[in-house]
PDB file of C-alpha atoms in Angstrom:
ATOM      1  CA  UNK A   1       0.000   0.000   0.000  1.00 71.00           C
ATOM      2  CA  UNK A   2       1.401   3.366  -1.062  1.00 82.00           C
ATOM      3  CA  UNK A   3       1.103   6.149   1.500  1.00 91.00           C
ATOM      4  CA  UNK A   4       1.392   9.873   0.816  1.00 92.00           C
ATOM      5  CA  UNK A   5       1.443  12.915   3.083  1.00 94.00           C
ATOM      6  CA  UNK A   6      -1.927  14.184   1.828  1.00 95.00           C
ATOM      7  CA  UNK A   7      -5.228  13.130   0.275  1.00 97.00           C
ATOM      8  CA  UNK A   8      -5.933  13.322  -3.422  1.00 96.00           C
ATOM      9  CA  UNK A   9      -8.127  16.358  -4.107  1.00 96.00           C
ATOM     10  CA  UNK A  10     -10.659  14.245  -5.973  1.00 96.00           C
ATOM     11  CA  UNK A  11     -11.197  11.958  -2.972  1.00 96.00           C
ATOM     12  CA  UNK A  12     -12.369  14.674  -0.564  1.00 96.00           C
ATOM     13  CA  UNK A  13     -16.111  14.570  -1.482  1.00 95.00           C
ATOM     14  CA  UNK A  14     -16.216  10.907  -0.418  1.00 95.00           C
ATOM     15  CA  UNK A  15     -15.587  11.912   3.205  1.00 95.00           C
ATOM     16  CA  UNK A  16     -18.527  14.342   3.459  1.00 92.00           C
ATOM     17  CA  UNK A  17     -21.682  12.132   3.564  1.00 90.00           C
ATOM     18  CA  UNK A  18     -23.159  11.295   6.962  1.00 83.00           C
ATOM     19  CA  UNK A  19     -23.775   7.734   5.779  1.00 84.00           C
ATOM     20  CA  UNK A  20     -20.100   6.773   5.515  1.00 92.00           C
ATOM     21  CA  UNK A  21     -18.151   4.918   8.214  1.00 95.00           C
ATOM     22  CA  UNK A  22     -15.454   6.961   9.942  1.00 96.00           C
ATOM     23  CA  UNK A  23     -13.141   5.363  12.490  1.00 98.00           C
ATOM     24  CA  UNK A  24     -10.463   6.904  14.667  1.00 98.00           C
ATOM     25  CA  UNK A  25      -7.801   4.826  16.424  1.00 98.00           C
ATOM     26  CA  UNK A  26      -6.073   6.332  19.435  1.00 98.00           C
ATOM     27  CA  UNK A  27      -3.607   5.249  22.118  1.00 98.00           C
ATOM     28  CA  UNK A  28      -4.637   5.030  25.774  1.00 97.00           C
ATOM     29  CA  UNK A  29      -2.428   6.053  28.744  1.00 97.00           C
ATOM     30  CA  UNK A  30      -1.010   2.513  28.887  1.00 97.00           C
ATOM     31  CA  UNK A  31       0.030   2.616  25.230  1.00 98.00           C
ATOM     32  CA  UNK A  32      -2.796   0.311  24.094  1.00 98.00           C
ATOM     33  CA  UNK A  33      -4.929   0.816  20.959  1.00 99.00           C
ATOM     34  CA  UNK A  34      -8.494   2.117  21.116  1.00 98.00           C
ATOM     35  CA  UNK A  35     -11.041   2.539  18.292  1.00 98.00           C
ATOM     36  CA  UNK A  36     -13.899   5.053  18.123  1.00 96.00           C
ATOM     37  CA  UNK A  37     -16.697   5.376  15.563  1.00 94.00           C
ATOM     38  CA  UNK A  38     -16.651   8.990  14.325  1.00 92.00           C
ATOM     39  CA  UNK A  39     -19.248   9.475  11.580  1.00 87.00           C
ATOM     40  CA  UNK A  40     -18.867  13.275  11.881  1.00 91.00           C
ATOM     41  CA  UNK A  41     -15.329  13.267  10.455  1.00 95.00           C
ATOM     42  CA  UNK A  42     -14.215  14.653   7.110  1.00 95.00           C
ATOM     43  CA  UNK A  43     -11.347  16.358   5.333  1.00 97.00           C
ATOM     44  CA  UNK A  44     -11.135  20.147   5.354  1.00 96.00           C
ATOM     45  CA  UNK A  45      -8.565  19.986   2.563  1.00 97.00           C
ATOM     46  CA  UNK A  46      -5.893  17.564   1.370  1.00 98.00           C
ATOM     47  CA  UNK A  47      -3.812  17.999   4.541  1.00 98.00           C
ATOM     48  CA  UNK A  48      -6.356  18.509   7.343  1.00 98.00           C
ATOM     49  CA  UNK A  49      -9.172  16.555   8.992  1.00 98.00           C
ATOM     50  CA  UNK A  50     -11.910  17.725  11.323  1.00 97.00           C
ATOM     51  CA  UNK A  51     -14.296  15.704  13.470  1.00 95.00           C
ATOM     52  CA  UNK A  52     -17.251  16.675  15.617  1.00 92.00           C
ATOM     53  CA  UNK A  53     -17.905  15.569  19.185  1.00 90.00           C
ATOM     54  CA  UNK A  54     -21.449  15.206  20.508  1.00 84.00           C
ATOM     55  CA  UNK A  55     -20.958  12.746  23.379  1.00 82.00           C
ATOM     56  CA  UNK A  56     -18.257  11.871  25.863  1.00 82.00           C
ATOM     57  CA  UNK A  57     -16.010   8.836  25.435  1.00 84.00           C
ATOM     58  CA  UNK A  58     -12.425   7.782  25.796  1.00 92.00           C
ATOM     59  CA  UNK A  59     -11.323   8.103  22.177  1.00 93.00           C
ATOM     60  CA  UNK A  60     -11.703  11.871  21.939  1.00 93.00           C
ATOM     61  CA  UNK A  61      -9.844  12.316  25.219  1.00 94.00           C
ATOM     62  CA  UNK A  62      -7.011  10.032  24.103  1.00 96.00           C
ATOM     63  CA  UNK A  63      -6.680  11.944  20.813  1.00 97.00           C
ATOM     64  CA  UNK A  64      -6.233  15.194  22.705  1.00 96.00           C
ATOM     65  CA  UNK A  65      -3.885  13.741  25.322  1.00 97.00           C
ATOM     66  CA  UNK A  66      -1.679  11.586  23.098  1.00 96.00           C
ATOM     67  CA  UNK A  67      -2.155  13.485  19.801  1.00 97.00           C
ATOM     68  CA  UNK A  68      -1.297  10.495  17.594  1.00 98.00           C
ATOM     69  CA  UNK A  69      -4.289   9.161  15.670  1.00 98.00           C
ATOM     70  CA  UNK A  70      -5.073   6.568  13.018  1.00 98.00           C
ATOM     71  CA  UNK A  71      -8.140   6.951  10.803  1.00 98.00           C
ATOM     72  CA  UNK A  72     -10.249   5.033   8.310  1.00 98.00           C
ATOM     73  CA  UNK A  73     -13.064   6.046   5.984  1.00 98.00           C
ATOM     74  CA  UNK A  74     -15.387   3.490   4.365  1.00 97.00           C
ATOM     75  CA  UNK A  75     -17.544   5.041   1.647  1.00 94.00           C
ATOM     76  CA  UNK A  76     -21.022   4.005   0.562  1.00 88.00           C
ATOM     77  CA  UNK A  77     -19.553   2.284  -2.510  1.00 92.00           C
ATOM     78  CA  UNK A  78     -17.250   0.139  -0.296  1.00 92.00           C
ATOM     79  CA  UNK A  79     -13.963   1.933  -0.833  1.00 96.00           C
ATOM     80  CA  UNK A  80     -11.494   2.441   2.014  1.00 97.00           C
ATOM     81  CA  UNK A  81      -9.069   5.266   2.827  1.00 98.00           C
ATOM     82  CA  UNK A  82      -6.661   4.920   5.751  1.00 98.00           C
ATOM     83  CA  UNK A  83      -3.852   6.851   7.341  1.00 98.00           C
ATOM     84  CA  UNK A  84      -2.417   8.593  10.381  1.00 98.00           C
ATOM     85  CA  UNK A  85      -2.784  12.123  11.709  1.00 99.00           C
ATOM     86  CA  UNK A  86      -1.805  14.403  14.584  1.00 99.00           C
ATOM     87  CA  UNK A  87      -4.338  16.183  16.808  1.00 98.00           C
ATOM     88  CA  UNK A  88      -3.707  19.933  16.717  1.00 98.00           C
ATOM     89  CA  UNK A  89      -6.572  21.637  18.544  1.00 97.00           C
ATOM     90  CA  UNK A  90     -10.291  21.998  19.193  1.00 96.00           C
ATOM     91  CA  UNK A  91     -12.982  24.683  19.193  1.00 95.00           C
ATOM     92  CA  UNK A  92     -16.566  25.154  20.360  1.00 94.00           C
ATOM     93  CA  UNK A  93     -17.342  27.788  17.718  1.00 94.00           C
ATOM     94  CA  UNK A  94     -16.270  28.938  14.273  1.00 94.00           C
ATOM     95  CA  UNK A  95     -17.007  27.955  10.655  1.00 94.00           C
ATOM     96  CA  UNK A  96     -16.276  24.227  11.067  1.00 93.00           C
ATOM     97  CA  UNK A  97     -18.481  24.057  14.174  1.00 91.00           C
ATOM     98  CA  UNK A  98     -21.315  25.721  12.249  1.00 90.00           C
ATOM     99  CA  UNK A  99     -20.750  23.492   9.210  1.00 90.00           C
ATOM    100  CA  UNK A 100     -20.970  20.305  11.282  1.00 88.00           C
ATOM    101  CA  UNK A 101     -24.186  21.382  12.994  1.00 88.00           C
ATOM    102  CA  UNK A 102     -25.838  22.222   9.664  1.00 87.00           C
ATOM    103  CA  UNK A 103     -25.478  18.658   8.406  1.00 81.00           C
ATOM    104  CA  UNK A 104     -28.837  16.804   8.250  1.00 73.00           C
ATOM    105  CA  UNK A 105     -27.886  14.336  10.991  1.00 73.00           C
ATOM    106  CA  UNK A 106     -27.353  17.172  13.481  1.00 73.00           C
ATOM    107  CA  UNK A 107     -29.439  20.078  12.189  1.00 71.00           C
ATOM    108  CA  UNK A 108     -32.703  18.285  12.954  1.00 71.00           C
ATOM    109  CA  UNK A 109     -31.557  16.560  16.142  1.00 67.00           C
ATOM    110  CA  UNK A 110     -33.866  17.676  18.943  1.00 55.00           C
ATOM    111  CA  UNK A 111     -31.678  16.516  21.810  1.00 58.00           C
ATOM    112  CA  UNK A 112     -28.044  17.311  21.124  1.00 73.00           C
ATOM    113  CA  UNK A 113     -25.678  18.578  18.469  1.00 82.00           C
ATOM    114  CA  UNK A 114     -21.952  18.857  17.893  1.00 88.00           C
ATOM    115  CA  UNK A 115     -20.540  20.769  20.864  1.00 90.00           C
ATOM    116  CA  UNK A 116     -16.816  20.620  19.958  1.00 94.00           C
ATOM    117  CA  UNK A 117     -14.831  20.209  16.755  1.00 94.00           C
ATOM    118  CA  UNK A 118     -11.321  18.734  16.766  1.00 97.00           C
ATOM    119  CA  UNK A 119      -8.621  19.384  14.173  1.00 98.00           C
ATOM    120  CA  UNK A 120      -6.052  16.905  12.825  1.00 98.00           C
ATOM    121  CA  UNK A 121      -3.086  17.320  10.483  1.00 99.00           C
ATOM    122  CA  UNK A 122      -2.622  14.437   8.053  1.00 98.00           C
ATOM    123  CA  UNK A 123       0.678  12.574   8.495  1.00 98.00           C
ATOM    124  CA  UNK A 124       0.038   9.755   6.013  1.00 98.00           C
ATOM    125  CA  UNK A 125      -2.877   8.848   3.759  1.00 98.00           C
ATOM    126  CA  UNK A 126      -3.651   6.071   1.319  1.00 96.00           C
ATOM    127  CA  UNK A 127      -5.571   6.323  -1.887  1.00 94.00           C
ATOM    128  CA  UNK A 128      -8.900   4.587  -2.338  1.00 96.00           C
ATOM    129  CA  UNK A 129      -8.812   0.805  -1.867  1.00 95.00           C
ATOM    130  CA  UNK A 130     -11.823  -1.385  -2.754  1.00 94.00           C
ATOM    131  CA  UNK A 131     -13.041  -3.952  -0.246  1.00 93.00           C
ATOM    132  CA  UNK A 132     -12.024  -7.309  -1.740  1.00 90.00           C
ATOM    133  CA  UNK A 133     -15.112  -9.406  -0.998  1.00 92.00           C
ATOM    134  CA  UNK A 134     -13.428 -12.561  -2.312  1.00 94.00           C
ATOM    135  CA  UNK A 135     -10.777 -12.214   0.399  1.00 94.00           C
ATOM    136  CA  UNK A 136     -13.489 -11.696   3.016  1.00 95.00           C
ATOM    137  CA  UNK A 137     -15.238 -14.924   2.003  1.00 94.00           C
ATOM    138  CA  UNK A 138     -11.899 -16.751   2.032  1.00 94.00           C
ATOM    139  CA  UNK A 139     -11.280 -15.339   5.509  1.00 94.00           C
ATOM    140  CA  UNK A 140     -14.416 -16.921   6.954  1.00 91.00           C
ATOM    141  CA  UNK A 141     -13.430 -20.293   5.491  1.00 92.00           C
ATOM    142  CA  UNK A 142      -9.892 -19.935   6.827  1.00 92.00           C
ATOM    143  CA  UNK A 143     -11.252 -18.929  10.231  1.00 90.00           C
ATOM    144  CA  UNK A 144     -13.360 -22.050  10.549  1.00 90.00           C
ATOM    145  CA  UNK A 145     -10.345 -24.245   9.794  1.00 89.00           C
ATOM    146  CA  UNK A 146      -7.907 -22.308  11.992  1.00 88.00           C
ATOM    147  CA  UNK A 147     -10.193 -22.279  15.015  1.00 84.00           C
ATOM    148  CA  UNK A 148     -10.637 -26.033  14.721  1.00 85.00           C
ATOM    149  CA  UNK A 149      -6.994 -26.917  13.972  1.00 85.00           C
ATOM    150  CA  UNK A 150      -4.919 -24.260  15.757  1.00 85.00           C
ATOM    151  CA  UNK A 151      -7.210 -23.011  18.505  1.00 80.00           C
ATOM    152  CA  UNK A 152      -7.023 -26.158  20.661  1.00 83.00           C
ATOM    153  CA  UNK A 153      -3.202 -26.084  20.557  1.00 84.00           C
ATOM    154  CA  UNK A 154      -3.218 -22.628  22.151  1.00 87.00           C
ATOM    155  CA  UNK A 155      -4.861 -23.981  25.275  1.00 90.00           C
ATOM    156  CA  UNK A 156      -7.695 -22.304  27.174  1.00 92.00           C
ATOM    157  CA  UNK A 157      -8.159 -18.568  26.717  1.00 94.00           C
ATOM    158  CA  UNK A 158      -6.781 -16.618  29.717  1.00 94.00           C
ATOM    159  CA  UNK A 159     -10.137 -14.851  30.147  1.00 96.00           C
ATOM    160  CA  UNK A 160     -12.776 -17.284  28.831  1.00 95.00           C
ATOM    161  CA  UNK A 161     -15.671 -15.135  30.031  1.00 94.00           C
ATOM    162  CA  UNK A 162     -14.431 -11.788  28.719  1.00 97.00           C
ATOM    163  CA  UNK A 163     -17.034 -11.709  25.945  1.00 97.00           C
ATOM    164  CA  UNK A 164     -20.602 -12.583  26.830  1.00 96.00           C
ATOM    165  CA  UNK A 165     -22.679 -14.599  24.315  1.00 96.00           C
ATOM    166  CA  UNK A 166     -24.093 -11.440  22.700  1.00 96.00           C
ATOM    167  CA  UNK A 167     -20.630  -9.951  22.137  1.00 96.00           C
ATOM    168  CA  UNK A 168     -19.169 -13.185  20.788  1.00 97.00           C
ATOM    169  CA  UNK A 169     -22.068 -13.669  18.367  1.00 97.00           C
ATOM    170  CA  UNK A 170     -21.985 -10.012  17.309  1.00 97.00           C
ATOM    171  CA  UNK A 171     -18.266 -10.064  16.494  1.00 97.00           C
ATOM    172  CA  UNK A 172     -18.662 -13.324  14.561  1.00 96.00           C
ATOM    173  CA  UNK A 173     -21.698 -12.266  12.510  1.00 96.00           C
ATOM    174  CA  UNK A 174     -20.728 -12.243   8.795  1.00 94.00           C
ATOM    175  CA  UNK A 175     -22.786  -9.166   7.948  1.00 92.00           C
ATOM    176  CA  UNK A 176     -21.123  -6.939  10.528  1.00 97.00           C
ATOM    177  CA  UNK A 177     -18.127  -4.719   9.820  1.00 97.00           C
ATOM    178  CA  UNK A 178     -14.930  -5.404  11.758  1.00 98.00           C
ATOM    179  CA  UNK A 179     -11.695  -3.456  11.999  1.00 98.00           C
ATOM    180  CA  UNK A 180      -8.485  -4.150  13.921  1.00 98.00           C
ATOM    181  CA  UNK A 181      -6.039  -1.590  15.297  1.00 98.00           C
ATOM    182  CA  UNK A 182      -2.497  -1.822  16.600  1.00 98.00           C
ATOM    183  CA  UNK A 183       0.170   0.712  17.553  1.00 98.00           C
ATOM    184  CA  UNK A 184       2.997   1.043  15.036  1.00 97.00           C
ATOM    185  CA  UNK A 185       6.685   1.429  15.825  1.00 96.00           C
ATOM    186  CA  UNK A 186       6.349   5.211  15.338  1.00 97.00           C
ATOM    187  CA  UNK A 187       3.674   5.429  18.029  1.00 97.00           C
ATOM    188  CA  UNK A 188       0.806   6.042  15.596  1.00 98.00           C
ATOM    189  CA  UNK A 189      -2.081   3.548  15.665  1.00 98.00           C
ATOM    190  CA  UNK A 190      -3.138   1.871  12.423  1.00 98.00           C
ATOM    191  CA  UNK A 191      -6.626   0.664  11.458  1.00 98.00           C
ATOM    192  CA  UNK A 192      -6.912  -2.468   9.303  1.00 97.00           C
ATOM    193  CA  UNK A 193     -10.190  -3.847   7.885  1.00 97.00           C
ATOM    194  CA  UNK A 194     -10.767  -7.423   9.060  1.00 97.00           C
ATOM    195  CA  UNK A 195     -14.340  -8.073   7.994  1.00 97.00           C
ATOM    196  CA  UNK A 196     -13.894 -11.846   8.312  1.00 97.00           C
ATOM    197  CA  UNK A 197     -12.827 -11.713  11.978  1.00 97.00           C
ATOM    198  CA  UNK A 198     -14.755 -14.010  14.298  1.00 96.00           C
ATOM    199  CA  UNK A 199     -14.705 -15.351  17.839  1.00 96.00           C
ATOM    200  CA  UNK A 200     -13.456 -18.641  19.190  1.00 89.00           C
ATOM    201  CA  UNK A 201     -15.446 -18.962  22.392  1.00 90.00           C
ATOM    202  CA  UNK A 202     -15.893 -16.149  24.868  1.00 94.00           C
ATOM    203  CA  UNK A 203     -12.237 -15.310  25.359  1.00 96.00           C
ATOM    204  CA  UNK A 204     -10.578 -15.343  21.956  1.00 97.00           C
ATOM    205  CA  UNK A 205     -11.043 -13.678  18.556  1.00 97.00           C
ATOM    206  CA  UNK A 206      -9.438 -14.677  15.262  1.00 97.00           C
ATOM    207  CA  UNK A 207      -8.063 -12.398  12.539  1.00 97.00           C
ATOM    208  CA  UNK A 208      -7.652 -14.487   9.361  1.00 95.00           C
ATOM    209  CA  UNK A 209      -5.405 -11.964   7.619  1.00 94.00           C
ATOM    210  CA  UNK A 210      -6.806 -12.693   4.162  1.00 95.00           C
ATOM    211  CA  UNK A 211      -7.474  -8.948   3.970  1.00 95.00           C
ATOM    212  CA  UNK A 212      -4.219  -6.966   4.098  1.00 94.00           C
ATOM    213  CA  UNK A 213      -2.145 -10.120   4.795  1.00 93.00           C
ATOM    214  CA  UNK A 214       1.250  -8.388   4.833  1.00 91.00           C
ATOM    215  CA  UNK A 215       0.091  -5.821   7.369  1.00 93.00           C
ATOM    216  CA  UNK A 216      -1.581  -8.347   9.670  1.00 95.00           C
ATOM    217  CA  UNK A 217       1.455 -10.632   9.445  1.00 92.00           C
ATOM    218  CA  UNK A 218       3.611  -7.675  10.492  1.00 93.00           C
ATOM    219  CA  UNK A 219       1.789  -7.123  13.793  1.00 96.00           C
ATOM    220  CA  UNK A 220       4.304  -8.146  16.492  1.00 95.00           C
ATOM    221  CA  UNK A 221       3.517 -11.315  18.386  1.00 96.00           C
ATOM    222  CA  UNK A 222       2.389 -10.467  21.910  1.00 97.00           C
ATOM    223  CA  UNK A 223       1.402  -6.893  21.081  1.00 98.00           C
ATOM    224  CA  UNK A 224      -1.993  -5.448  21.965  1.00 99.00           C
ATOM    225  CA  UNK A 225      -4.670  -5.466  19.259  1.00 99.00           C
ATOM    226  CA  UNK A 226      -8.113  -3.851  19.402  1.00 99.00           C
ATOM    227  CA  UNK A 227     -11.017  -5.209  17.350  1.00 99.00           C
ATOM    228  CA  UNK A 228     -14.046  -3.018  16.665  1.00 98.00           C
ATOM    229  CA  UNK A 229     -17.265  -4.612  15.389  1.00 98.00           C
ATOM    230  CA  UNK A 230     -20.294  -2.677  14.186  1.00 97.00           C
ATOM    231  CA  UNK A 231     -23.618  -3.265  12.480  1.00 95.00           C
ATOM    232  CA  UNK A 232     -25.324  -0.891  10.071  1.00 85.00           C
ATOM    233  CA  UNK A 233     -27.990  -0.512  12.781  1.00 84.00           C
ATOM    234  CA  UNK A 234     -25.253   1.444  14.636  1.00 82.00           C
ATOM    235  CA  UNK A 235     -24.738  -1.215  17.297  1.00 93.00           C
ATOM    236  CA  UNK A 236     -21.055  -1.699  18.064  1.00 96.00           C
ATOM    237  CA  UNK A 237     -18.589  -3.144  20.550  1.00 97.00           C
ATOM    238  CA  UNK A 238     -14.821  -2.945  21.078  1.00 98.00           C
ATOM    239  CA  UNK A 239     -12.642  -5.797  22.362  1.00 98.00           C
ATOM    240  CA  UNK A 240      -8.903  -5.857  22.967  1.00 99.00           C
ATOM    241  CA  UNK A 241      -6.206  -8.311  23.975  1.00 98.00           C
ATOM    242  CA  UNK A 242      -2.826  -9.876  23.295  1.00 98.00           C
ATOM    243  CA  UNK A 243      -2.095 -10.911  19.702  1.00 98.00           C
ATOM    244  CA  UNK A 244      -0.829 -14.454  19.085  1.00 96.00           C
ATOM    245  CA  UNK A 245       0.495 -14.936  15.557  1.00 94.00           C
ATOM    246  CA  UNK A 246      -0.731 -17.897  13.522  1.00 91.00           C
ATOM    247  CA  UNK A 247       0.557 -17.837   9.953  1.00 85.00           C
ATOM    248  CA  UNK A 248      -0.615 -14.739   8.092  1.00 86.00           C
ATOM    249  CA  UNK A 249      -3.311 -14.188  10.729  1.00 94.00           C
ATOM    250  CA  UNK A 250      -3.553 -14.586  14.447  1.00 95.00           C
ATOM    251  CA  UNK A 251      -5.654 -14.940  17.575  1.00 96.00           C
ATOM    252  CA  UNK A 252      -6.466 -12.187  20.068  1.00 98.00           C
ATOM    253  CA  UNK A 253      -6.702 -13.317  23.693  1.00 98.00           C
ATOM    254  CA  UNK A 254      -9.405 -10.863  24.741  1.00 98.00           C
ATOM    255  CA  UNK A 255      -8.932  -9.334  28.191  1.00 98.00           C
ATOM    256  CA  UNK A 256     -10.884  -6.069  27.810  1.00 98.00           C
ATOM    257  CA  UNK A 257     -14.348  -5.269  26.399  1.00 98.00           C
ATOM    258  CA  UNK A 258     -15.835  -1.787  25.946  1.00 96.00           C
ATOM    259  CA  UNK A 259     -19.296  -0.485  25.102  1.00 93.00           C
ATOM    260  CA  UNK A 260     -18.835   2.576  22.911  1.00 86.00           C
ATOM    261  CA  UNK A 261     -22.526   3.184  22.207  1.00 84.00           C
ATOM    262  CA  UNK A 262     -24.264   6.273  23.643  1.00 76.00           C
ATOM    263  CA  UNK A 263     -25.504   7.294  26.079  1.00 74.00           C
ATOM    264  CA  UNK A 264     -22.901   5.700  28.392  1.00 78.00           C
ATOM    265  CA  UNK A 265     -19.592   4.576  26.888  1.00 82.00           C
ATOM    266  CA  UNK A 266     -17.806   2.437  29.446  1.00 87.00           C
ATOM    267  CA  UNK A 267     -15.857  -0.734  30.102  1.00 93.00           C
ATOM    268  CA  UNK A 268     -17.788  -4.003  30.277  1.00 93.00           C
ATOM    269  CA  UNK A 269     -14.933  -6.378  31.102  1.00 96.00           C
ATOM    270  CA  UNK A 270     -13.210  -6.524  33.530  1.00 95.00           C
ATOM    271  CA  UNK A 271     -16.429  -5.615  35.359  1.00 91.00           C
ATOM    272  CA  UNK A 272     -16.548  -2.240  37.026  1.00 85.00           C
ATOM    273  CA  UNK A 273     -16.858  -2.243  40.789  1.00 80.00           C
ATOM    274  CA  UNK A 274     -20.330  -1.006  41.668  1.00 71.00           C
ATOM    275  CA  UNK A 275     -20.800   1.672  44.286  1.00 67.00           C
ATOM    276  CA  UNK A 276     -22.214   0.542  47.589  1.00 67.00           C
ATOM    277  CA  UNK A 277     -25.944   0.906  48.034  1.00 66.00           C
ATOM    278  CA  UNK A 278     -27.003   4.110  49.778  1.00 67.00           C
ATOM    279  CA  UNK A 279     -28.988   3.253  52.907  1.00 69.00           C
ATOM    280  CA  UNK A 280     -28.796   6.503  54.877  1.00 71.00           C
ATOM    281  CA  UNK A 281     -29.632  10.005  53.707  1.00 67.00           C
TER     282      UNK A 281
END
């Protein structure tokens, strides 16, 4: 994949529709990858991105704190653009703030709108890449074989109950979109489509690597990998764990699960400690 330091001018209109998929990968305080769905993200020009914030979550905070970001756009005609960027600032007013709030998704929203816009400078950007559906189909077939042949040799998953049945089924569902993220040697996170990813029980996910095989094969063994799964109904979930290489793909021993859907984005596993019941007022 050839990367440049800017977008092609002709690609910019593809990032404007509300119906596209926009993803932002960030790095948490422990140096681990995180993925956030950001539909209100687009290019201002060939070298700058802007995204709007309407709810609170970890990804926006990590972008501001760590400044190194990975991004992905998936257009309505199933083309992908990927790259890295640096967070440069934010604003609660101005032309970009007004532009975001005039979009149909937000202009007619009775409850909330975009309250902050964030600015990113493009560091690297790919051209348009079509989703290779043949590789996705091959990935599901490879996954079934790998989970049966290789999975048992790995032994039990360290956290077999990390993903509940809903999460495991959701990640494995063929019609859902799935994307992996890892932190590169330069500290920038990268997002990689892995539509054929699936789960092996409640504690392990499998990345077949039939999509972007060289990149998946280059993820260091033992590194942390995040896997984001979403449906077109806007349901989504994020899991993360240690990557165990297996040929051109690999398994993720899931040890962390996160609900990124509004209204409350928060960790699911390990379970949060609940506050004690109030008995006296």
